[in-house]
Structures are given as structure tokens and as C-alpha cells.
PDB file of C-alpha atoms in Angstrom:
ATOM      1  CA  MET Y1246     -85.406 -38.742  16.707  1.00 91.00           C
ATOM      2  CA  PHE Y1247     -86.947 -42.331  16.126  1.00 93.00           C
ATOM      3  CA  ARG Y1248     -86.398 -44.662  13.089  1.00 93.00           C
ATOM      4  CA  LEU Y1249     -86.055 -48.185  12.056  1.00 95.00           C
ATOM      5  CA  MET Y1250     -82.526 -49.586  11.261  1.00 96.00           C
ATOM      6  CA  GLU Y1251     -80.353 -48.902   8.187  1.00 95.00           C
ATOM      7  CA  PRO Y1252     -77.436 -51.225   7.529  1.00 94.00           C
ATOM      8  CA  SER Y1253     -75.038 -49.235   8.553  1.00 95.00           C
ATOM      9  CA  ASP Y1254     -76.168 -48.630  12.056  1.00 95.00           C
ATOM     10  CA  LEU Y1255     -75.254 -52.080  12.802  1.00 95.00           C
ATOM     11  CA  ALA Y1256     -71.986 -51.795  13.710  1.00 95.00           C
ATOM     12  CA  ALA Y1257     -73.668 -48.986  16.921  1.00 95.00           C
ATOM     13  CA  MET Y1258     -76.084 -50.669  17.636  1.00 95.00           C
ATOM     14  CA  GLU Y1259     -73.562 -53.824  18.065  1.00 95.00           C
ATOM     15  CA  GLU Y1260     -71.489 -51.564  20.329  1.00 94.00           C
ATOM     16  CA  LEU Y1261     -74.585 -50.029  22.052  1.00 94.00           C
ATOM     17  CA  TRP Y1262     -75.408 -53.881  23.312  1.00 94.00           C
ATOM     18  CA  ALA Y1263     -72.311 -54.643  23.921  1.00 93.00           C
ATOM     19  CA  ALA Y1264     -72.200 -51.664  26.779  1.00 92.00           C
ATOM     20  CA  CYS Y1265     -75.339 -52.744  28.096  1.00 90.00           C
ATOM     21  CA  ARG Y1266     -75.247 -57.127  28.026  1.00 89.00           C
ATOM     22  CA  SER Y1267     -72.780 -59.747  28.517  1.00 85.00           C
ATOM     23  CA  ASP Y1268     -74.261 -61.195  25.728  1.00 86.00           C
ATOM     24  CA  PRO Y1269     -71.465 -63.235  22.931  1.00 82.00           C
ATOM     25  CA  ALA Y1270     -69.468 -61.359  20.597  1.00 77.00           C
ATOM     26  CA  ASP Y1271     -71.840 -62.580  17.840  1.00 88.00           C
ATOM     27  CA  TYR Y1272     -75.070 -62.478  19.962  1.00 93.00           C
ATOM     28  CA  ALA Y1273     -76.026 -59.004  19.037  1.00 93.00           C
ATOM     29  CA  ALA Y1274     -75.510 -59.460  15.063  1.00 94.00           C
ATOM     30  CA  ARG Y1275     -77.534 -62.458  15.295  1.00 94.00           C
ATOM     31  CA  ALA Y1276     -80.638 -61.215  17.462  1.00 95.00           C
ATOM     32  CA  ILE Y1277     -80.499 -57.748  15.291  1.00 96.00           C
ATOM     33  CA  GLN Y1278     -80.099 -59.222  11.479  1.00 96.00           C
ATOM     34  CA  ARG Y1279     -81.781 -62.898  11.823  1.00 96.00           C
ATOM     35  CA  PHE Y1280     -84.374 -63.484  14.514  1.00 96.00           C
ATOM     36  CA  ALA Y1281     -85.755 -59.542  14.175  1.00 96.00           C
ATOM     37  CA  GLY Y1282     -84.376 -58.778  11.223  1.00 95.00           C
ATOM     38  CA  GLU Y1283     -83.477 -55.055  10.109  1.00 94.00           C
ATOM     39  CA  GLU Y1284     -86.598 -54.138   9.288  1.00 95.00           C
ATOM     40  CA  ASN Y1285     -88.087 -54.382  12.509  1.00 97.00           C
ATOM     41  CA  ALA Y1286     -85.076 -53.057  14.624  1.00 97.00           C
ATOM     42  CA  TRP Y1287     -86.134 -49.743  16.338  1.00 97.00           C
ATOM     43  CA  LEU Y1288     -83.889 -46.957  16.865  1.00 97.00           C
ATOM     44  CA  ALA Y1289     -83.594 -43.692  18.869  1.00 95.00           C
ATOM     45  CA  GLU Y1290     -80.811 -41.225  18.039  1.00 93.00           C
ATOM     46  CA  GLU Y1291     -79.130 -37.643  18.861  1.00 90.00           C
ATOM     47  CA  ASN Y1292     -76.923 -35.493  17.003  1.00 88.00           C
ATOM     48  CA  GLY Y1293     -76.193 -38.582  15.451  1.00 86.00           C
ATOM     49  CA  ARG Y1294     -75.541 -40.602  18.302  1.00 92.00           C
ATOM     50  CA  LEU Y1295     -76.744 -43.861  19.090  1.00 94.00           C
ATOM     51  CA  GLN Y1296     -79.437 -43.602  22.120  1.00 95.00           C
ATOM     52  CA  ALA Y1297     -81.400 -46.782  22.507  1.00 96.00           C
ATOM     53  CA  MET Y1298     -82.275 -49.390  20.077  1.00 97.00           C
ATOM     54  CA  LEU Y1299     -85.517 -51.881  20.210  1.00 97.00           C
ATOM     55  CA  LEU Y1300     -86.083 -55.179  18.011  1.00 97.00           C
ATOM     56  CA  ALA Y1301     -89.791 -56.171  17.705  1.00 97.00           C
ATOM     57  CA  VAL Y1302     -89.707 -59.505  16.532  1.00 97.00           C
ATOM     58  CA  PRO Y1303     -93.549 -60.855  14.624  1.00 98.00           C
ATOM     59  CA  ALA Y1304     -95.053 -63.163  16.540  1.00 98.00           C
ATOM     60  CA  ALA Y1305     -98.548 -64.794  16.519  1.00 97.00           C
ATOM     61  CA  LEU Y1306    -100.818 -65.651  19.356  1.00 97.00           C
ATOM     62  CA  GLN Y1307    -104.846 -67.064  19.206  1.00 95.00           C
ATOM     63  CA  GLY Y1308    -104.569 -65.991  15.347  1.00 94.00           C
ATOM     64  CA  ARG Y1309    -103.892 -62.849  16.341  1.00 96.00           C
ATOM     65  CA  GLN Y1310    -100.595 -61.041  14.663  1.00 97.00           C
ATOM     66  CA  GLY Y1311     -97.978 -58.677  16.808  1.00 97.00           C
ATOM     67  CA  TYR Y1312     -95.082 -58.747  18.371  1.00 98.00           C
ATOM     68  CA  TYR Y1313     -92.377 -59.329  20.673  1.00 98.00           C
ATOM     69  CA  LEU Y1314     -90.119 -56.851  21.896  1.00 97.00           C
ATOM     70  CA  CYS Y1315     -86.656 -57.508  22.934  1.00 96.00           C
ATOM     71  CA  GLY Y1316     -82.975 -56.701  22.851  1.00 94.00           C
ATOM     72  CA  LEU Y1317     -84.077 -52.865  24.368  1.00 95.00           C
ATOM     73  CA  CYS Y1318     -80.361 -51.216  25.205  1.00 93.00           C
ATOM     74  CA  SER Y1319     -80.010 -48.039  25.852  1.00 93.00           C
ATOM     75  CA  ARG Y1320     -77.577 -45.039  27.876  1.00 89.00           C
ATOM     76  CA  GLU Y1321     -80.407 -43.815  29.586  1.00 85.00           C
ATOM     77  CA  ASP Y1322     -83.846 -44.622  30.693  1.00 86.00           C
ATOM     78  CA  THR Y1323     -85.416 -41.406  28.820  1.00 92.00           C
ATOM     79  CA  ALA Y1324     -84.375 -42.382  25.524  1.00 93.00           C
ATOM     80  CA  ALA Y1325     -85.782 -46.063  26.462  1.00 94.00           C
ATOM     81  CA  ALA Y1326     -88.852 -44.743  27.755  1.00 95.00           C
ATOM     82  CA  GLY Y1327     -89.323 -42.760  24.000  1.00 96.00           C
ATOM     83  CA  LEU Y1328     -88.509 -45.224  22.136  1.00 96.00           C
ATOM     84  CA  LEU Y1329     -90.761 -47.615  23.479  1.00 96.00           C
ATOM     85  CA  GLU Y1330     -93.735 -45.680  23.040  1.00 96.00           C
ATOM     86  CA  GLU Y1331     -92.661 -43.979  19.754  1.00 96.00           C
ATOM     87  CA  ALA Y1332     -91.790 -47.984  18.914  1.00 96.00           C
ATOM     88  CA  SER Y1333     -95.628 -49.378  20.134  1.00 96.00           C
ATOM     89  CA  ALA Y1334     -97.553 -47.233  18.474  1.00 96.00           C
ATOM     90  CA  ARG Y1335     -96.058 -47.249  15.322  1.00 96.00           C
ATOM     91  CA  LEU Y1336     -96.384 -51.128  16.026  1.00 97.00           C
ATOM     92  CA  PHE Y1337    -100.005 -50.706  16.800  1.00 96.00           C
ATOM     93  CA  GLY Y1338    -100.878 -48.455  13.988  1.00 94.00           C
ATOM     94  CA  ARG Y1339     -99.753 -51.004  11.863  1.00 93.00           C
ATOM     95  CA  GLY Y1340    -102.059 -53.431  13.039  1.00 95.00           C
ATOM     96  CA  ALA Y1341    -100.780 -55.237  15.998  1.00 97.00           C
ATOM     97  CA  ALA Y1342    -103.200 -56.566  18.368  1.00 97.00           C
ATOM     98  CA  PHE Y1343    -100.479 -57.330  20.959  1.00 98.00           C
ATOM     99  CA  LEU Y1344     -97.167 -56.379  22.229  1.00 98.00           C
ATOM    100  CA  ALA Y1345     -95.512 -59.410  24.387  1.00 98.00           C
ATOM    101  CA  ALA Y1346     -91.797 -59.140  26.272  1.00 97.00           C
ATOM    102  CA  ALA Y1347     -90.186 -61.257  28.507  1.00 95.00           C
ATOM    103  CA  PRO Y1348     -87.660 -58.502  30.257  1.00 92.00           C
ATOM    104  CA  ALA Y1349     -85.081 -59.223  32.809  1.00 87.00           C
ATOM    105  CA  ALA Y1350     -85.910 -58.236  36.430  1.00 84.00           C
ATOM    106  CA  ARG Y1351     -84.458 -55.246  36.178  1.00 84.00           C
ATOM    107  CA  GLN Y1352     -87.126 -54.242  33.346  1.00 89.00           C
ATOM    108  CA  ALA Y1353     -90.213 -55.932  34.436  1.00 92.00           C
ATOM    109  CA  ALA Y1354     -91.465 -52.207  36.624  1.00 93.00           C
ATOM    110  CA  PHE Y1355     -89.853 -50.281  33.247  1.00 94.00           C
ATOM    111  CA  TYR Y1356     -92.408 -51.890  30.980  1.00 96.00           C
ATOM    112  CA  ALA Y1357     -95.306 -51.629  33.372  1.00 96.00           C
ATOM    113  CA  ALA Y1358     -94.871 -48.120  33.657  1.00 96.00           C
ATOM    114  CA  HIS Y1359     -95.267 -48.115  29.919  1.00 96.00           C
ATOM    115  CA  GLY Y1360     -99.233 -50.137  29.715  1.00 95.00           C
ATOM    116  CA  PHE Y1361     -97.653 -54.104  30.082  1.00 97.00           C
ATOM    117  CA  GLY Y1362     -99.508 -56.231  32.489  1.00 96.00           C
ATOM    118  CA  ARG Y1363     -97.796 -59.668  33.457  1.00 96.00           C
ATOM    119  CA  ALA Y1364     -98.849 -62.464  31.359  1.00 96.00           C
ATOM    120  CA  PHE Y1365     -97.108 -66.336  30.576  1.00 96.00           C
ATOM    121  CA  GLY Y1366     -96.884 -67.717  34.237  1.00 95.00           C
ATOM    122  CA  LEU Y1367     -94.834 -70.789  34.388  1.00 96.00           C
ATOM    123  CA  ARG Y1368     -94.803 -73.532  36.749  1.00 97.00           C
ATOM    124  CA  CYS Y1369     -91.832 -75.223  37.637  1.00 97.00           C
ATOM    125  CA  LEU Y1370     -91.443 -78.522  39.349  1.00 97.00           C
ATOM    126  CA  THR Y1371     -89.173 -81.163  40.198  1.00 97.00           C
ATOM    127  CA  ARG Y1372     -89.380 -85.219  39.408  1.00 96.00           C
ATOM    128  CA  GLU Y1373     -87.270 -88.341  40.080  1.00 96.00           C
ATOM    129  CA  VAL Y1374     -86.312 -90.264  36.657  1.00 95.00           C
ATOM    130  CA  ARG Y1375     -87.201 -93.941  37.396  1.00 91.00           C
ATOM    131  CA  ARG Y1376     -85.191 -96.169  35.277  1.00 90.00           C
ATOM    132  CA  ASN Y1377     -87.397 -98.107  32.600  1.00 90.00           C
ATOM    133  CA  LEU Y1378     -85.280 -99.662  29.868  1.00 85.00           C
ATOM    134  CA  TRP Y1379     -88.150-100.055  27.573  1.00 91.00           C
ATOM    135  CA  SER Y1380     -89.338 -96.532  27.626  1.00 90.00           C
ATOM    136  CA  GLN Y1381     -87.854 -94.819  23.911  1.00 93.00           C
ATOM    137  CA  ALA Y1382     -87.581 -92.062  21.803  1.00 95.00           C
ATOM    138  CA  GLU Y1383     -85.642 -89.870  18.987  1.00 97.00           C
ATOM    139  CA  PHE Y1384     -83.136 -87.552  19.588  1.00 97.00           C
ATOM    140  CA  ASP Y1385     -82.559 -84.251  17.916  1.00 95.00           C
ATOM    141  CA  ALA Y1386     -84.685 -85.327  15.696  1.00 96.00           C
ATOM    142  CA  VAL Y1387     -86.817 -82.306  15.715  1.00 96.00           C
ATOM    143  CA  THR Y1388     -86.545 -79.409  12.866  1.00 97.00           C
ATOM    144  CA  ALA Y1389     -87.654 -75.476  13.622  1.00 97.00           C
ATOM    145  CA  LYS Y1390     -89.816 -76.155  11.643  1.00 97.00           C
ATOM    146  CA  LYS Y1391     -91.422 -79.303  13.774  1.00 98.00           C
ATOM    147  CA  LEU Y1392     -91.157 -77.679  16.453  1.00 98.00           C
ATOM    148  CA  CYS Y1393     -93.768 -74.671  15.453  1.00 97.00           C
ATOM    149  CA  GLU Y1394     -95.659 -77.565  14.166  1.00 97.00           C
ATOM    150  CA  LEU Y1395     -95.601 -79.787  17.756  1.00 97.00           C
ATOM    151  CA  ARG Y1396     -96.050 -76.404  19.385  1.00 96.00           C
ATOM    152  CA  ARG Y1397     -99.218 -76.432  17.812  1.00 95.00           C
ATOM    153  CA  GLN Y1398    -100.667 -78.766  18.363  1.00 96.00           C
ATOM    154  CA  TYR Y1399     -99.506 -79.277  21.853  1.00 96.00           C
ATOM    155  CA  CYS Y1400     -99.935 -75.829  22.861  1.00 94.00           C
ATOM    156  CA  PRO Y1401    -102.583 -73.597  20.796  1.00 93.00           C
ATOM    157  CA  GLY Y1402    -102.389 -70.982  22.939  1.00 93.00           C
ATOM    158  CA  CYS Y1403     -98.791 -70.446  22.222  1.00 96.00           C
ATOM    159  CA  VAL Y1404     -96.636 -67.415  21.214  1.00 97.00           C
ATOM    160  CA  GLU Y1405     -95.683 -68.485  17.763  1.00 97.00           C
ATOM    161  CA  LEU Y1406     -92.220 -67.645  16.342  1.00 97.00           C
ATOM    162  CA  ASP Y1407     -92.268 -68.754  12.249  1.00 97.00           C
ATOM    163  CA  ALA Y1408     -90.068 -71.500  11.327  1.00 97.00           C
ATOM    164  CA  GLY Y1409     -86.812 -69.343  10.451  1.00 97.00           C
ATOM    165  CA  ARG Y1410     -87.026 -67.532  13.485  1.00 97.00           C
ATOM    166  CA  MET Y1411     -86.924 -70.751  15.407  1.00 97.00           C
ATOM    167  CA  ALA Y1412     -84.332 -72.000  13.728  1.00 97.00           C
ATOM    168  CA  VAL Y1413     -82.399 -69.195  14.935  1.00 96.00           C
ATOM    169  CA  VAL Y1414     -83.575 -69.745  18.693  1.00 96.00           C
ATOM    170  CA  LEU Y1415     -82.847 -73.441  18.181  1.00 96.00           C
ATOM    171  CA  GLY Y1416     -78.993 -72.572  17.421  1.00 95.00           C
ATOM    172  CA  ASP Y1417     -78.467 -70.861  19.722  1.00 94.00           C
ATOM    173  CA  LEU Y1418     -80.031 -73.300  21.917  1.00 96.00           C
ATOM    174  CA  TYR Y1419     -77.586 -75.785  20.690  1.00 96.00           C
ATOM    175  CA  ALA Y1420     -74.888 -73.792  20.776  1.00 93.00           C
ATOM    176  CA  ARG Y1421     -75.481 -73.849  25.110  1.00 93.00           C
ATOM    177  CA  GLY Y1422     -76.067 -77.960  24.748  1.00 96.00           C
ATOM    178  CA  ILE Y1423     -79.611 -78.194  24.671  1.00 97.00           C
ATOM    179  CA  THR Y1424     -80.956 -81.849  23.963  1.00 98.00           C
ATOM    180  CA  ILE Y1425     -84.475 -82.297  22.414  1.00 98.00           C
ATOM    181  CA  VAL Y1426     -86.066 -85.435  22.991  1.00 98.00           C
ATOM    182  CA  SER Y1427     -89.808 -86.536  21.123  1.00 98.00           C
ATOM    183  CA  SER Y1428     -91.871 -89.217  20.856  1.00 97.00           C
ATOM    184  CA  ALA Y1429     -95.257 -90.122  18.609  1.00 97.00           C
ATOM    185  CA  HIS Y1430     -96.593 -88.497  22.025  1.00 97.00           C
ATOM    186  CA  GLY Y1431     -94.821 -85.761  22.715  1.00 98.00           C
ATOM    187  CA  TYR Y1432     -91.174 -83.985  23.010  1.00 98.00           C
ATOM    188  CA  GLY Y1433     -89.103 -81.954  25.231  1.00 98.00           C
ATOM    189  CA  LEU Y1434     -85.673 -79.532  25.294  1.00 98.00           C
ATOM    190  CA  TYR Y1435     -83.273 -79.810  27.942  1.00 98.00           C
ATOM    191  CA  PHE Y1436     -80.139 -79.353  29.788  1.00 97.00           C
ATOM    192  CA  ARG Y1437     -77.967 -81.612  31.511  1.00 96.00           C
ATOM    193  CA  GLN Y1438     -75.900 -80.784  34.326  1.00 94.00           C
ATOM    194  CA  ASP Y1439     -74.795 -83.416  36.927  1.00 94.00           C
ATOM    195  CA  ASP Y1440     -77.795 -86.031  37.797  1.00 94.00           C
ATOM    196  CA  THR Y1441     -80.307 -83.875  36.514  1.00 97.00           C
ATOM    197  CA  LEU Y1442     -82.428 -82.560  33.786  1.00 98.00           C
ATOM    198  CA  TYR Y1443     -83.283 -79.433  33.094  1.00 98.00           C
ATOM    199  CA  PHE Y1444     -86.378 -79.207  30.874  1.00 98.00           C
ATOM    200  CA  ILE Y1445     -87.137 -75.872  29.818  1.00 97.00           C
ATOM    201  CA  GLU Y1446     -90.019 -76.874  27.626  1.00 98.00           C
ATOM    202  CA  LEU Y1447     -92.340 -80.191  27.816  1.00 98.00           C
ATOM    203  CA  MET Y1448     -95.342 -80.937  26.237  1.00 97.00           C
ATOM    204  CA  ALA Y1449     -97.183 -84.077  25.738  1.00 97.00           C
ATOM    205  CA  GLU Y1450    -100.636 -85.929  25.560  1.00 97.00           C
ATOM    206  CA  ASP Y1451    -100.497 -86.906  28.877  1.00 97.00           C
ATOM    207  CA  ASP Y1452     -98.113 -87.120  32.604  1.00 97.00           C
ATOM    208  CA  ARG Y1453     -96.855 -90.352  31.134  1.00 97.00           C
ATOM    209  CA  ALA Y1454     -95.949 -89.713  27.768  1.00 97.00           C
ATOM    210  CA  ALA Y1455     -93.728 -86.927  29.586  1.00 97.00           C
ATOM    211  CA  GLU Y1456     -92.756 -89.564  32.040  1.00 97.00           C
ATOM    212  CA  VAL Y1457     -91.693 -91.791  29.237  1.00 97.00           C
ATOM    213  CA  LEU Y1458     -89.351 -88.897  27.115  1.00 98.00           C
ATOM    214  CA  MET Y1459     -87.562 -88.117  30.306  1.00 97.00           C
ATOM    215  CA  GLU Y1460     -87.029 -91.900  31.240  1.00 96.00           C
ATOM    216  CA  ALA Y1461     -86.121 -91.869  27.716  1.00 97.00           C
ATOM    217  CA  ALA Y1462     -83.398 -89.352  28.016  1.00 97.00           C
ATOM    218  CA  ARG Y1463     -82.649 -90.965  31.572  1.00 95.00           C
ATOM    219  CA  GLN Y1464     -81.401 -93.789  29.303  1.00 94.00           C
ATOM    220  CA  LYS Y1465     -79.077 -91.968  27.329  1.00 95.00           C
ATOM    221  CA  GLU Y1466     -77.719 -89.281  29.376  1.00 94.00           C
ATOM    222  CA  VAL Y1467     -76.903 -92.290  32.067  1.00 87.00           C
ATOM    223  CA  VAL Y1468     -76.472 -90.657  35.259  1.00 86.00           C
ATOM    224  CA  VAL Y1469     -79.528 -88.946  36.004  1.00 91.00           C
ATOM    225  CA  GLU Y1470     -81.718 -89.137  39.002  1.00 91.00           C
ATOM    226  CA  LYS Y1471     -84.063 -86.571  38.741  1.00 96.00           C
ATOM    227  CA  ALA Y1472     -85.352 -83.328  35.825  1.00 97.00           C
ATOM    228  CA  VAL Y1473     -86.382 -80.035  37.144  1.00 98.00           C
ATOM    229  CA  ILE Y1474     -89.431 -78.936  34.374  1.00 98.00           C
ATOM    230  CA  THR Y1475     -90.425 -75.790  33.766  1.00 97.00           C
ATOM    231  CA  VAL Y1476     -94.505 -75.864  32.035  1.00 96.00           C
ATOM    232  CA  GLY Y1477     -96.653 -73.271  31.388  1.00 95.00           C
ATOM    233  CA  GLU Y1478     -98.839 -71.982  34.384  1.00 93.00           C
ATOM    234  CA  GLY Y1479    -102.107 -73.214  32.325  1.00 90.00           C
ATOM    235  CA  GLN Y1480    -100.556 -76.481  31.175  1.00 93.00           C
ATOM    236  CA  PRO Y1481    -102.314 -79.884  31.733  1.00 93.00           C
ATOM    237  CA  LEU Y1482     -99.306 -81.967  32.805  1.00 96.00           C
ATOM    238  CA  PHE Y1483     -98.596 -82.496  36.046  1.00 96.00           C
ATOM    239  CA  TYR Y1484    -101.846 -80.216  36.894  1.00 91.00           C
ATOM    240  CA  GLY Y1485    -101.333 -78.639  40.752  1.00 90.00           C
ATOM    241  CA  GLU Y1486     -97.877 -79.399  41.210  1.00 94.00           C
ATOM    242  CA  GLY Y1487     -94.548 -76.888  40.957  1.00 94.00           C
ATOM    243  CA  THR Y1488     -94.538 -73.250  41.921  1.00 96.00           C
ATOM    244  CA  ARG Y1489     -95.352 -70.296  39.969  1.00 94.00           C
ATOM    245  CA  GLN Y1490     -92.550 -68.443  38.453  1.00 93.00           C
ATOM    246  CA  GLU Y1491     -92.744 -64.608  36.457  1.00 92.00           C
ATOM    247  CA  TYR Y1492     -91.982 -64.905  32.633  1.00 93.00           C
ATOM    248  CA  GLY Y1493     -93.432 -62.484  30.519  1.00 95.00           C
ATOM    249  CA  MET Y1494     -96.088 -59.262  29.591  1.00 97.00           C
ATOM    250  CA  ILE Y1495     -98.285 -58.269  26.990  1.00 98.00           C
ATOM    251  CA  ARG Y1496     -99.991 -54.909  26.108  1.00 97.00           C
ATOM    252  CA  PHE Y1497    -102.974 -54.854  24.268  1.00 96.00           C
ATOM    253  CA  GLU Y1498    -104.701 -52.430  21.258  1.00 91.00           C
ATOM    254  CA  GLY Y1499    -107.507 -52.360  21.844  1.00 86.00           C
ATOM    255  CA  ALA Y1500    -109.889 -54.758  24.681  1.00 88.00           C
ATOM    256  CA  PRO Y1501    -107.454 -57.686  26.268  1.00 93.00           C
ATOM    257  CA  PHE Y1502    -108.252 -60.893  25.649  1.00 94.00           C
ATOM    258  CA  ASP Y1503    -107.943 -64.435  27.049  1.00 93.00           C
ATOM    259  CA  LEU Y1504    -104.562 -65.286  28.182  1.00 94.00           C
ATOM    260  CA  SER Y1505    -105.614 -68.170  31.030  1.00 90.00           C
ATOM    261  CA  GLU Y1506    -104.451 -71.186  28.773  1.00 90.00           C
ATOM    262  CA  SER Y1507    -101.814 -68.700  26.572  1.00 95.00           C
ATOM    263  CA  TYR Y1508     -98.097 -69.579  26.872  1.00 96.00           C
ATOM    264  CA  MET Y1509     -94.887 -68.444  25.636  1.00 97.00           C
ATOM    265  CA  ARG Y1510     -91.028 -70.209  25.989  1.00 95.00           C
ATOM    266  CA  LEU Y1511     -88.259 -70.348  23.888  1.00 93.00           C
ATOM    267  CA  MET Y1512     -87.926 -66.686  23.112  1.00 92.00           C
ATOM    268  CA  LEU Y1513     -83.965 -65.366  22.429  1.00 81.00           C
ATOM    269  CA  ALA Y1514     -82.270 -61.771  23.344  1.00 65.00           C
ATOM    270  CA  ASP Y1515     -83.953 -60.628  26.894  1.00 68.00           C
TER     271      ASP Y1515
END
């Protein structure tokens, strides 16, 4: 039987999540209740026992409404396949124009077998960061609401979450040590490890504005020599540089639409 979760299902869902994943103890409840919402958590059960679960998070892309699928957990592949197909059919029946996902490598073939194609490719590049005392920026001054606005400004083709769900994403990132650097000309989210800044998202008006953000981050972090930067494959920053990486997948309802300038990143759960 396929159905939406009820509050009493949470303990069994957390147990299934823990059996399939190695996330911190409170991660499952946060993803289920705050990122997706109980009204967007789909279950497959047999003889009263939970067999599979899937979260369908409301999202938008190019003015179209859809869902970001994540948190797929199952006791066996047949239950997962049935749940993915049933949930997809019901979501498309609700009027969704697309379903997006960012599955782990081990699940990519599974999603492909159910009509999902590769999308939202990334570029990863490495740059030296020079010392420049004149490069100034603010740190951790961007709220979840403001981040949603900035992403819309610098990347109109971004898969969008609402501010409440973005706040859940940011809370998870801050718990893992993220820093947000921002100016009037762009922003970036990075982790520091040894002498390297790892920018998991960087958006700016142009290459120089992005370099200023990195230089300001170097001044803050002191012992930094280089930055490893991830940007969307079609983003103009440092165009032509870096190596391509697979990231997301998408399934359309009806005719596909152009994704050449689309981007997806900072998604929780997978």
C-alpha cells in the first residue's frame, strides 16, 4: 500500500533511515518534518510494516512548480521502485511540471530506469587566491530569505526552495562549519580545510567580483593559498575553466523544457 505519512509513522521512518544511511541521529527527523513536511512524505508498507519511504519537497524552476525528491530509503528494490512510480504519478497528477533529484552515485542508475535524465551539471575548478588587503566583504550576514533572493538575482534558472526550507539547509551547513561571504556584487558559501577554501556555491556579477570575495575570505581565514570552486556548468563565472561533474537528474511531465542555463545545488538529504 502506498500513502502519505502520519505523525505516528515517524519512529519507523527514522529506523528505516538509520538502516539505509549513516547520517547523524536527528538528521532524519529534520529532513522529514522540516525540509519536506509530513504532507510530502510518501510511504510503501506491506502487512503493516514500512518497506520504503520518499520525500517530495516543493520546488520551482523557471516559473514552473515541481518537486525535489530525496531521502529514498527501502528494504528492497521492488518496494522502492513501486513507491517512486506511484509517488511520481500522484505528484504529476497534482500539476507538477518536473521532478528533480540529486541521487548518490549508487542510486543514479535506479532513477534513470524510472525516466530521470541527467541535468544540472557542475564545473569544479581550482584557483590560487592572492593576498589583497583592500578586498572587503561581510561574513555570515545573509539570511535564508536573502539567500533565496540572491540566487534568483544571480541565477534565474536555479531550482528554488522557499525560505523556510532554505533555512533548514543553512542550519545543516552551519552545523558542518560553513561560512557565507557576501558583498554588493556577489556571495559565496565555503568550508575551509587546511590551506584551501572549498566553495560549494559562488555567484557574482563577474570574475573579478568573485575574486574579491575569495580574497576577503583569505583575509578572514589567514592561512589560505587556494580555492576549490564549484559552479553550475552553464554559469558565466570562470567560463571554460574546470572539469565537469554530474550532479542532478530530472523527469518531466509532458514535453521537456530547456535546462541549458539551469542550476541546482544546496539540496538536503541526498
